[in-house]
mmCIF file of C-alpha atoms in Angstrom:
data_model
loop_
_atom_site.group_PDB
_atom_site.id
_atom_site.type_symbol
_atom_site.label_atom_id
_atom_site.label_comp_id
_atom_site.label_asym_id
_atom_site.label_seq_id
_atom_site.Cartn_x
_atom_site.Cartn_y
_atom_site.Cartn_z
ATOM 1 C CA UNK O 1 16.086 16.910 -10.276
ATOM 2 C CA UNK O 2 16.536 13.343 -11.541
ATOM 3 C CA UNK O 3 20.214 12.021 -10.623
ATOM 4 C CA UNK O 4 19.927 9.107 -13.263
ATOM 5 C CA UNK O 5 22.968 8.656 -15.620
ATOM 6 C CA UNK O 6 21.743 8.695 -19.191
ATOM 7 C CA UNK O 7 23.013 7.816 -22.453
ATOM 8 C CA UNK O 8 25.593 10.621 -23.570
ATOM 9 C CA UNK O 9 23.253 11.222 -26.550
ATOM 10 C CA UNK O 10 20.417 12.136 -24.195
ATOM 11 C CA UNK O 11 20.140 15.886 -23.616
ATOM 12 C CA UNK O 12 19.917 17.656 -19.934
ATOM 13 C CA UNK O 13 16.695 19.106 -20.503
ATOM 14 C CA UNK O 14 15.266 15.923 -18.738
ATOM 15 C CA UNK O 15 17.608 16.457 -15.816
ATOM 16 C CA UNK O 16 19.741 13.539 -16.752
ATOM 17 C CA UNK O 17 23.659 13.550 -16.482
ATOM 18 C CA UNK O 18 25.646 13.351 -19.654
ATOM 19 C CA UNK O 19 28.783 11.562 -18.585
ATOM 20 C CA UNK O 20 30.596 12.352 -22.009
ATOM 21 C CA UNK O 21 30.145 16.061 -21.943
ATOM 22 C CA UNK O 22 30.884 16.299 -18.261
ATOM 23 C CA UNK O 23 34.081 14.232 -18.914
ATOM 24 C CA UNK O 24 35.643 15.906 -21.919
ATOM 25 C CA UNK O 25 34.607 19.656 -20.733
ATOM 26 C CA UNK O 26 36.248 18.692 -17.388
ATOM 27 C CA UNK O 27 39.481 17.416 -19.388
ATOM 28 C CA UNK O 28 39.430 20.816 -20.933
ATOM 29 C CA UNK O 29 38.739 23.106 -18.270
ATOM 30 C CA UNK O 30 41.571 21.367 -16.068
ATOM 31 C CA UNK O 31 44.499 20.866 -18.770
ATOM 32 C CA UNK O 32 43.584 23.865 -20.615
ATOM 33 C CA UNK O 33 43.538 26.011 -17.787
ATOM 34 C CA UNK O 34 46.840 24.885 -16.779
ATOM 35 C CA UNK O 35 48.644 25.104 -20.306
ATOM 36 C CA UNK O 36 47.353 28.399 -21.278
ATOM 37 C CA UNK O 37 48.190 29.921 -17.858
ATOM 38 C CA UNK O 38 51.729 28.560 -18.157
ATOM 39 C CA UNK O 39 51.758 29.941 -21.726
ATOM 40 C CA UNK O 40 50.766 33.319 -20.630
ATOM 41 C CA UNK O 41 53.388 33.218 -17.867
ATOM 42 C CA UNK O 42 55.929 32.408 -20.504
ATOM 43 C CA UNK O 43 54.971 35.103 -23.004
ATOM 44 C CA UNK O 44 54.630 37.711 -20.646
ATOM 45 C CA UNK O 45 58.041 37.067 -19.194
ATOM 46 C CA UNK O 46 59.657 36.756 -22.672
ATOM 47 C CA UNK O 47 62.325 39.633 -23.004
ATOM 48 C CA UNK O 48 61.879 39.299 -26.891
ATOM 49 C CA UNK O 49 58.309 39.801 -27.963
ATOM 50 C CA UNK O 50 57.880 39.166 -31.543
ATOM 51 C CA UNK O 51 54.889 39.626 -33.627
ATOM 52 C CA UNK O 52 53.935 36.107 -33.220
ATOM 53 C CA UNK O 53 54.196 36.051 -29.496
ATOM 54 C CA UNK O 54 51.915 39.029 -29.177
ATOM 55 C CA UNK O 55 49.175 37.055 -31.390
ATOM 56 C CA UNK O 56 49.879 33.984 -29.177
ATOM 57 C CA UNK O 57 49.514 35.950 -26.023
ATOM 58 C CA UNK O 58 46.022 37.145 -27.256
ATOM 59 C CA UNK O 59 45.195 33.831 -28.196
ATOM 60 C CA UNK O 60 46.028 32.329 -24.949
ATOM 61 C CA UNK O 61 43.989 35.172 -23.490
ATOM 62 C CA UNK O 62 41.006 34.101 -25.359
ATOM 63 C CA UNK O 63 41.377 30.572 -24.760
ATOM 64 C CA UNK O 64 41.515 31.216 -20.917
ATOM 65 C CA UNK O 65 38.312 33.173 -21.274
ATOM 66 C CA UNK O 66 36.685 30.480 -23.174
ATOM 67 C CA UNK O 67 37.566 27.989 -20.491
ATOM 68 C CA UNK O 68 36.361 30.271 -17.912
ATOM 69 C CA UNK O 69 32.523 29.622 -19.285
ATOM 70 C CA UNK O 70 32.867 25.791 -19.165
ATOM 71 C CA UNK O 71 32.443 25.061 -15.449
ATOM 72 C CA UNK O 72 28.809 26.125 -15.680
ATOM 73 C CA UNK O 73 28.356 23.796 -18.604
ATOM 74 C CA UNK O 74 29.821 21.043 -16.478
ATOM 75 C CA UNK O 75 27.277 21.969 -13.925
ATOM 76 C CA UNK O 76 24.590 21.755 -16.186
ATOM 77 C CA UNK O 77 25.616 18.405 -17.992
ATOM 78 C CA UNK O 78 25.798 16.928 -14.311
ATOM 79 C CA UNK O 79 22.031 17.032 -13.841
ATOM 80 C CA UNK O 80 21.582 20.658 -12.681
ATOM 81 C CA UNK O 81 18.967 22.107 -15.039
ATOM 82 C CA UNK O 82 18.222 25.301 -12.738
ATOM 83 C CA UNK O 83 20.444 28.041 -14.297
ATOM 84 C CA UNK O 84 18.675 31.176 -15.263
ATOM 85 C CA UNK O 85 18.244 31.465 -18.847
ATOM 86 C CA UNK O 86 20.079 34.964 -19.413
ATOM 87 C CA UNK O 87 23.149 33.174 -17.965
ATOM 88 C CA UNK O 88 23.100 30.265 -20.180
ATOM 89 C CA UNK O 89 22.694 32.791 -23.143
ATOM 90 C CA UNK O 90 25.750 35.459 -21.999
ATOM 91 C CA UNK O 91 28.109 32.421 -21.453
ATOM 92 C CA UNK O 92 27.106 31.184 -24.791
ATOM 93 C CA UNK O 93 27.768 34.681 -26.204
ATOM 94 C CA UNK O 94 31.215 34.702 -24.577
ATOM 95 C CA UNK O 95 32.232 31.282 -25.823
ATOM 96 C CA UNK O 96 31.151 32.047 -29.200
ATOM 97 C CA UNK O 97 32.998 35.274 -29.426
ATOM 98 C CA UNK O 98 36.091 33.728 -27.830
ATOM 99 C CA UNK O 99 35.861 31.126 -30.408
ATOM 100 C CA UNK O 100 35.812 33.489 -33.262
ATOM 101 C CA UNK O 101 38.545 35.422 -31.814
ATOM 102 C CA UNK O 102 40.683 32.265 -31.635
ATOM 103 C CA UNK O 103 39.975 31.610 -35.341
ATOM 104 C CA UNK O 104 41.070 35.195 -36.403
ATOM 105 C CA UNK O 105 44.133 34.956 -34.192
ATOM 106 C CA UNK O 106 45.051 31.697 -35.481
ATOM 107 C CA UNK O 107 44.653 33.041 -38.970
ATOM 108 C CA UNK O 108 46.856 36.164 -37.961
ATOM 109 C CA UNK O 109 49.806 33.938 -36.884
ATOM 110 C CA UNK O 110 49.820 31.841 -39.910
ATOM 111 C CA UNK O 111 49.869 34.979 -42.281
ATOM 112 C CA UNK O 112 52.377 36.699 -40.071
ATOM 113 C CA UNK O 113 54.726 33.823 -40.345
ATOM 114 C CA UNK O 114 54.225 33.304 -43.954
ATOM 115 C CA UNK O 115 55.000 36.949 -44.611
ATOM 116 C CA UNK O 116 57.871 36.890 -42.427
ATOM 117 C CA UNK O 117 59.476 33.928 -44.492
ATOM 118 C CA UNK O 118 58.378 34.755 -47.822
ATOM 119 C CA UNK O 119 59.065 38.482 -47.596
ATOM 120 C CA UNK O 120 62.128 38.873 -45.188
ATOM 121 C CA UNK O 121 63.521 41.804 -46.612
ATOM 122 C CA UNK O 122 60.388 43.954 -47.641
ATOM 123 C CA UNK O 123 60.213 47.002 -45.420
ATOM 124 C CA UNK O 124 56.784 47.532 -46.083
ATOM 125 C CA UNK O 125 55.811 43.799 -44.829
ATOM 126 C CA UNK O 126 58.002 44.384 -41.844
ATOM 127 C CA UNK O 127 56.123 47.528 -40.953
ATOM 128 C CA UNK O 128 52.757 46.076 -41.230
ATOM 129 C CA UNK O 129 54.065 43.159 -39.061
ATOM 130 C CA UNK O 130 54.704 45.615 -36.324
ATOM 131 C CA UNK O 131 50.891 46.638 -36.136
ATOM 132 C CA UNK O 132 50.290 43.108 -34.376
ATOM 133 C CA UNK O 133 48.837 44.769 -31.405
ATOM 134 C CA UNK O 134 46.426 46.626 -33.448
ATOM 135 C CA UNK O 135 45.370 43.665 -35.119
ATOM 136 C CA UNK O 136 44.695 41.866 -32.015
ATOM 137 C CA UNK O 137 42.699 44.750 -30.764
ATOM 138 C CA UNK O 138 40.635 44.945 -33.932
ATOM 139 C CA UNK O 139 40.148 40.989 -33.466
ATOM 140 C CA UNK O 140 38.706 41.761 -30.160
ATOM 141 C CA UNK O 141 36.454 44.558 -31.172
ATOM 142 C CA UNK O 142 35.082 42.571 -34.128
ATOM 143 C CA UNK O 143 34.297 39.461 -32.411
ATOM 144 C CA UNK O 144 32.520 41.075 -29.328
ATOM 145 C CA UNK O 145 31.392 43.992 -31.071
ATOM 146 C CA UNK O 146 29.687 41.796 -33.730
ATOM 147 C CA UNK O 147 28.141 39.556 -31.127
ATOM 148 C CA UNK O 148 26.656 41.846 -28.672
ATOM 149 C CA UNK O 149 24.131 43.446 -31.140
ATOM 150 C CA UNK O 150 23.127 40.047 -32.491
ATOM 151 C CA UNK O 151 22.454 38.833 -28.961
ATOM 152 C CA UNK O 152 20.542 41.973 -27.781
ATOM 153 C CA UNK O 153 18.561 42.125 -31.082
ATOM 154 C CA UNK O 154 17.415 38.288 -30.922
ATOM 155 C CA UNK O 155 17.292 37.824 -27.277
ATOM 156 C CA UNK O 156 13.614 38.566 -27.213
ATOM 157 C CA UNK O 157 13.058 35.843 -29.730
ATOM 158 C CA UNK O 158 14.493 33.094 -27.690
ATOM 159 C CA UNK O 159 12.033 30.821 -26.231
ATOM 160 C CA UNK O 160 13.904 27.657 -25.427
ATOM 161 C CA UNK O 161 14.621 26.727 -21.786
ATOM 162 C CA UNK O 162 17.205 24.029 -22.259
ATOM 163 C CA UNK O 163 20.148 26.151 -21.511
ATOM 164 C CA UNK O 164 23.055 24.718 -22.925
ATOM 165 C CA UNK O 165 20.950 22.343 -25.012
ATOM 166 C CA UNK O 166 19.108 24.819 -26.822
ATOM 167 C CA UNK O 167 19.857 26.141 -30.030
ATOM 168 C CA UNK O 168 20.223 29.703 -30.074
ATOM 169 C CA UNK O 169 18.207 31.792 -32.559
ATOM 170 C CA UNK O 170 21.211 34.139 -33.410
ATOM 171 C CA UNK O 171 23.199 30.987 -34.404
ATOM 172 C CA UNK O 172 20.312 29.535 -36.461
ATOM 173 C CA UNK O 173 18.949 32.401 -38.285
ATOM 174 C CA UNK O 174 20.132 32.521 -41.996
ATOM 175 C CA UNK O 175 20.904 36.183 -41.897
ATOM 176 C CA UNK O 176 23.390 35.799 -39.110
ATOM 177 C CA UNK O 177 24.712 32.397 -40.014
ATOM 178 C CA UNK O 178 25.549 32.983 -43.654
ATOM 179 C CA UNK O 179 27.999 36.034 -42.839
ATOM 180 C CA UNK O 180 29.370 33.847 -39.931
ATOM 181 C CA UNK O 181 30.043 31.211 -42.109
ATOM 182 C CA UNK O 182 31.778 33.164 -44.813
ATOM 183 C CA UNK O 183 33.665 35.846 -42.476
ATOM 184 C CA UNK O 184 34.166 33.847 -39.426
ATOM 185 C CA UNK O 185 35.175 30.468 -40.917
ATOM 186 C CA UNK O 186 35.333 30.230 -44.769
ATOM 187 C CA UNK O 187 37.717 33.480 -45.401
ATOM 188 C CA UNK O 188 40.087 32.262 -42.375
ATOM 189 C CA UNK O 189 40.325 28.938 -43.738
ATOM 190 C CA UNK O 190 41.159 30.104 -47.294
ATOM 191 C CA UNK O 191 43.680 32.132 -45.767
ATOM 192 C CA UNK O 192 45.041 29.417 -43.671
ATOM 193 C CA UNK O 193 45.371 27.131 -46.874
ATOM 194 C CA UNK O 194 46.964 29.758 -48.775
ATOM 195 C CA UNK O 195 49.597 30.757 -46.321
ATOM 196 C CA UNK O 196 50.318 27.340 -45.387
ATOM 197 C CA UNK O 197 50.891 26.465 -49.197
ATOM 198 C CA UNK O 198 53.264 29.741 -49.450
ATOM 199 C CA UNK O 199 55.280 28.787 -46.249
ATOM 200 C CA UNK O 200 55.944 25.519 -47.504
ATOM 201 C CA UNK O 201 56.828 26.547 -50.566
ATOM 202 C CA UNK O 202 59.121 29.015 -49.311
ATOM 203 C CA UNK O 203 60.965 26.652 -46.888
ATOM 204 C CA UNK O 204 61.374 24.234 -50.098
ATOM 205 C CA UNK O 205 63.196 27.004 -51.964
ATOM 206 C CA UNK O 206 65.122 28.329 -49.002
ATOM 207 C CA UNK O 207 69.060 28.011 -48.858
ATOM 208 C CA UNK O 208 69.009 26.433 -45.510
ATOM 209 C CA UNK O 209 66.641 23.661 -46.997
ATOM 210 C CA UNK O 210 68.880 22.999 -50.030
ATOM 211 C CA UNK O 211 72.050 22.882 -48.150
ATOM 212 C CA UNK O 212 70.815 20.435 -45.552
ATOM 213 C CA UNK O 213 70.797 22.867 -42.597
ATOM 214 C CA UNK O 214 66.948 22.453 -41.972
ATOM 215 C CA UNK O 215 64.899 19.267 -42.274
ATOM 216 C CA UNK O 216 62.034 20.062 -44.570
ATOM 217 C CA UNK O 217 59.835 17.213 -43.837
ATOM 218 C CA UNK O 218 59.999 18.057 -40.182
ATOM 219 C CA UNK O 219 58.675 21.755 -41.083
ATOM 220 C CA UNK O 220 56.034 20.433 -43.282
ATOM 221 C CA UNK O 221 54.650 18.288 -40.668
ATOM 222 C CA UNK O 222 54.638 21.134 -38.322
ATOM 223 C CA UNK O 223 52.503 23.253 -41.094
ATOM 224 C CA UNK O 224 50.348 20.299 -41.746
ATOM 225 C CA UNK O 225 49.905 19.733 -37.981
ATOM 226 C CA UNK O 226 48.752 23.455 -37.415
ATOM 227 C CA UNK O 227 46.206 23.202 -40.189
ATOM 228 C CA UNK O 228 44.894 20.053 -39.168
ATOM 229 C CA UNK O 229 44.260 21.330 -35.744
ATOM 230 C CA UNK O 230 42.491 24.303 -37.340
ATOM 231 C CA UNK O 231 40.340 21.995 -39.185
ATOM 232 C CA UNK O 232 39.555 19.288 -36.746
ATOM 233 C CA UNK O 233 38.368 22.206 -33.986
ATOM 234 C CA UNK O 234 36.198 24.285 -36.251
ATOM 235 C CA UNK O 235 34.996 22.417 -39.307
ATOM 236 C CA UNK O 236 32.422 19.989 -37.515
ATOM 237 C CA UNK O 237 30.590 23.305 -35.622
ATOM 238 C CA UNK O 238 30.162 25.081 -38.887
ATOM 239 C CA UNK O 239 29.046 22.125 -41.014
ATOM 240 C CA UNK O 240 26.297 21.791 -38.257
ATOM 241 C CA UNK O 241 25.560 25.443 -38.825
ATOM 242 C CA UNK O 242 25.054 24.731 -42.435
ATOM 243 C CA UNK O 243 22.998 21.956 -41.695
ATOM 244 C CA UNK O 244 20.746 24.106 -39.555
ATOM 245 C CA UNK O 245 20.335 26.632 -42.048
ATOM 246 C CA UNK O 246 18.697 24.108 -44.482
ATOM 247 C CA UNK O 247 16.170 22.862 -42.179
ATOM 248 C CA UNK O 248 13.390 24.567 -40.261
ATOM 249 C CA UNK O 249 14.541 25.586 -36.733
ATOM 250 C CA UNK O 250 11.333 24.134 -35.147
ATOM 251 C CA UNK O 251 11.645 20.836 -36.760
ATOM 252 C CA UNK O 252 15.299 20.089 -36.037
ATOM 253 C CA UNK O 253 15.712 16.257 -35.056
ATOM 254 C CA UNK O 254 17.232 15.493 -31.704
ATOM 255 C CA UNK O 255 20.258 13.727 -33.194
ATOM 256 C CA UNK O 256 21.150 17.083 -34.925
ATOM 257 C CA UNK O 257 20.775 19.116 -31.672
ATOM 258 C CA UNK O 258 23.146 16.435 -30.091
ATOM 259 C CA UNK O 259 25.597 17.060 -33.102
ATOM 260 C CA UNK O 260 25.433 20.658 -32.375
ATOM 261 C CA UNK O 261 26.489 20.187 -28.609
ATOM 262 C CA UNK O 262 29.077 17.920 -29.622
ATOM 263 C CA UNK O 263 30.680 19.888 -32.306
ATOM 264 C CA UNK O 264 30.753 22.812 -29.858
ATOM 265 C CA UNK O 265 32.519 20.487 -27.446
ATOM 266 C CA UNK O 266 35.005 19.788 -30.152
ATOM 267 C CA UNK O 267 35.751 23.490 -30.895
ATOM 268 C CA UNK O 268 36.251 24.062 -27.257
ATOM 269 C CA UNK O 269 39.039 21.317 -27.214
ATOM 270 C CA UNK O 270 41.051 23.828 -29.264
ATOM 271 C CA UNK O 271 42.057 25.495 -25.931
ATOM 272 C CA UNK O 272 44.119 22.698 -25.055
ATOM 273 C CA UNK O 273 45.805 22.071 -28.444
ATOM 274 C CA UNK O 274 46.837 25.717 -28.771
ATOM 275 C CA UNK O 275 49.367 25.337 -26.121
ATOM 276 C CA UNK O 276 50.767 22.345 -27.472
ATOM 277 C CA UNK O 277 51.202 23.696 -30.824
ATOM 278 C CA UNK O 278 53.225 26.511 -28.987
ATOM 279 C CA UNK O 279 55.587 23.969 -27.732
ATOM 280 C CA UNK O 280 56.310 22.259 -30.947
ATOM 281 C CA UNK O 281 56.412 25.691 -33.039
ATOM 282 C CA UNK O 282 58.168 28.380 -31.017
ATOM 283 C CA UNK O 283 61.657 27.856 -29.711
ATOM 284 C CA UNK O 284 61.360 30.239 -26.809
ATOM 285 C CA UNK O 285 58.412 28.427 -25.422
ATOM 286 C CA UNK O 286 60.120 25.052 -25.709
ATOM 287 C CA UNK O 287 63.137 26.031 -23.974
ATOM 288 C CA UNK O 288 61.080 27.754 -20.987
ATOM 289 C CA UNK O 289 58.708 24.547 -20.267
ATOM 290 C CA UNK O 290 59.982 21.845 -17.927
ATOM 291 C CA UNK O 291 58.461 19.030 -19.869
ATOM 292 C CA UNK O 292 59.537 16.603 -16.990
ATOM 293 C CA UNK O 293 56.648 18.192 -15.054
ATOM 294 C CA UNK O 294 54.240 17.954 -17.934
ATOM 295 C CA UNK O 295 54.854 14.059 -18.578
ATOM 296 C CA UNK O 296 54.136 13.669 -14.998
ATOM 297 C CA UNK O 297 50.772 15.432 -15.240
ATOM 298 C CA UNK O 298 49.647 13.596 -18.430
ATOM 299 C CA UNK O 299 51.290 11.071 -20.693
ATOM 300 C CA UNK O 300 52.186 12.939 -24.024
ATOM 301 C CA UNK O 301 54.521 11.987 -27.006
ATOM 302 C CA UNK O 302 58.237 12.393 -26.298
ATOM 303 C CA UNK O 303 59.063 13.172 -29.929
ATOM 304 C CA UNK O 304 59.379 17.064 -30.806
ATOM 305 C CA UNK O 305 59.847 17.912 -34.433
ATOM 306 C CA UNK O 306 62.389 20.171 -35.325
ATOM 307 C CA UNK O 307 61.756 23.343 -36.785
ATOM 308 C CA UNK O 308 63.367 26.437 -38.633
ATOM 309 C CA UNK O 309 64.376 29.073 -35.837
ATOM 310 C CA UNK O 310 63.313 32.010 -38.302
ATOM 311 C CA UNK O 311 59.704 30.334 -38.851
ATOM 312 C CA UNK O 312 59.638 30.079 -34.947
ATOM 313 C CA UNK O 313 60.787 33.601 -33.902
ATOM 314 C CA UNK O 314 59.093 35.522 -36.629
#
């Protein structure tokens, strides 16, 4: 095994170290794990478990499971290319399933908040919101239930020996990619956009905003930030999947393969951004966190935008 340090754009199939991927995945593993474990501790000790907290608890759990797959990626990008192929495939499957679980849970949080603020007096809406645990169970069953059959059916076709640098057949086959793009990203993105617009519209028309009790600009910044994090995290990966579907798998150029690895890394970075979003959008979470300790761990912005209590605790 070579111990030479390569250019970040070189793949690890030659045994080179990819400094950029090692650094970013190490950052995600350390801070993502700490932040999400803090979040889980707070959520599980929260006496008032609202529907949003149920979704956030499941989201933090999904993020932790995703993070637990990253040490093997760090090991691989340090130049150790002796991982068994089955382990690469299983860890990739777990990562992808949890990534889409995160997408669906983030969408559910946005939809739940929108419904809570837009239809606060509707008994039917309130009854539907109480089904949050069942919705979360359905998301777990959907993500893993849909991923495992695809993995098993395509496993025998996988010929690549490049572990995490290789392109899985079940992520480049058009029959699989098309529904993944539509159901796994397209529909959630549309729901996020519509709900963000509806939430901003409801806040603008609320009595609290019109009487000056609530800062509309700060709430809009919170909505835009949540939407921005979602798009920033998951759009690059799905754009790469679209490009893959347009070319022959055997003739994909090396730069596009490198772009796939980096887009997956960006998607994983969402596990660090989610807890930050919890802090800025949830009163209970913000009051429970000793930010002085966090500042000492890593320099973050000291500004925390004000938000409307009904939206936060919905």
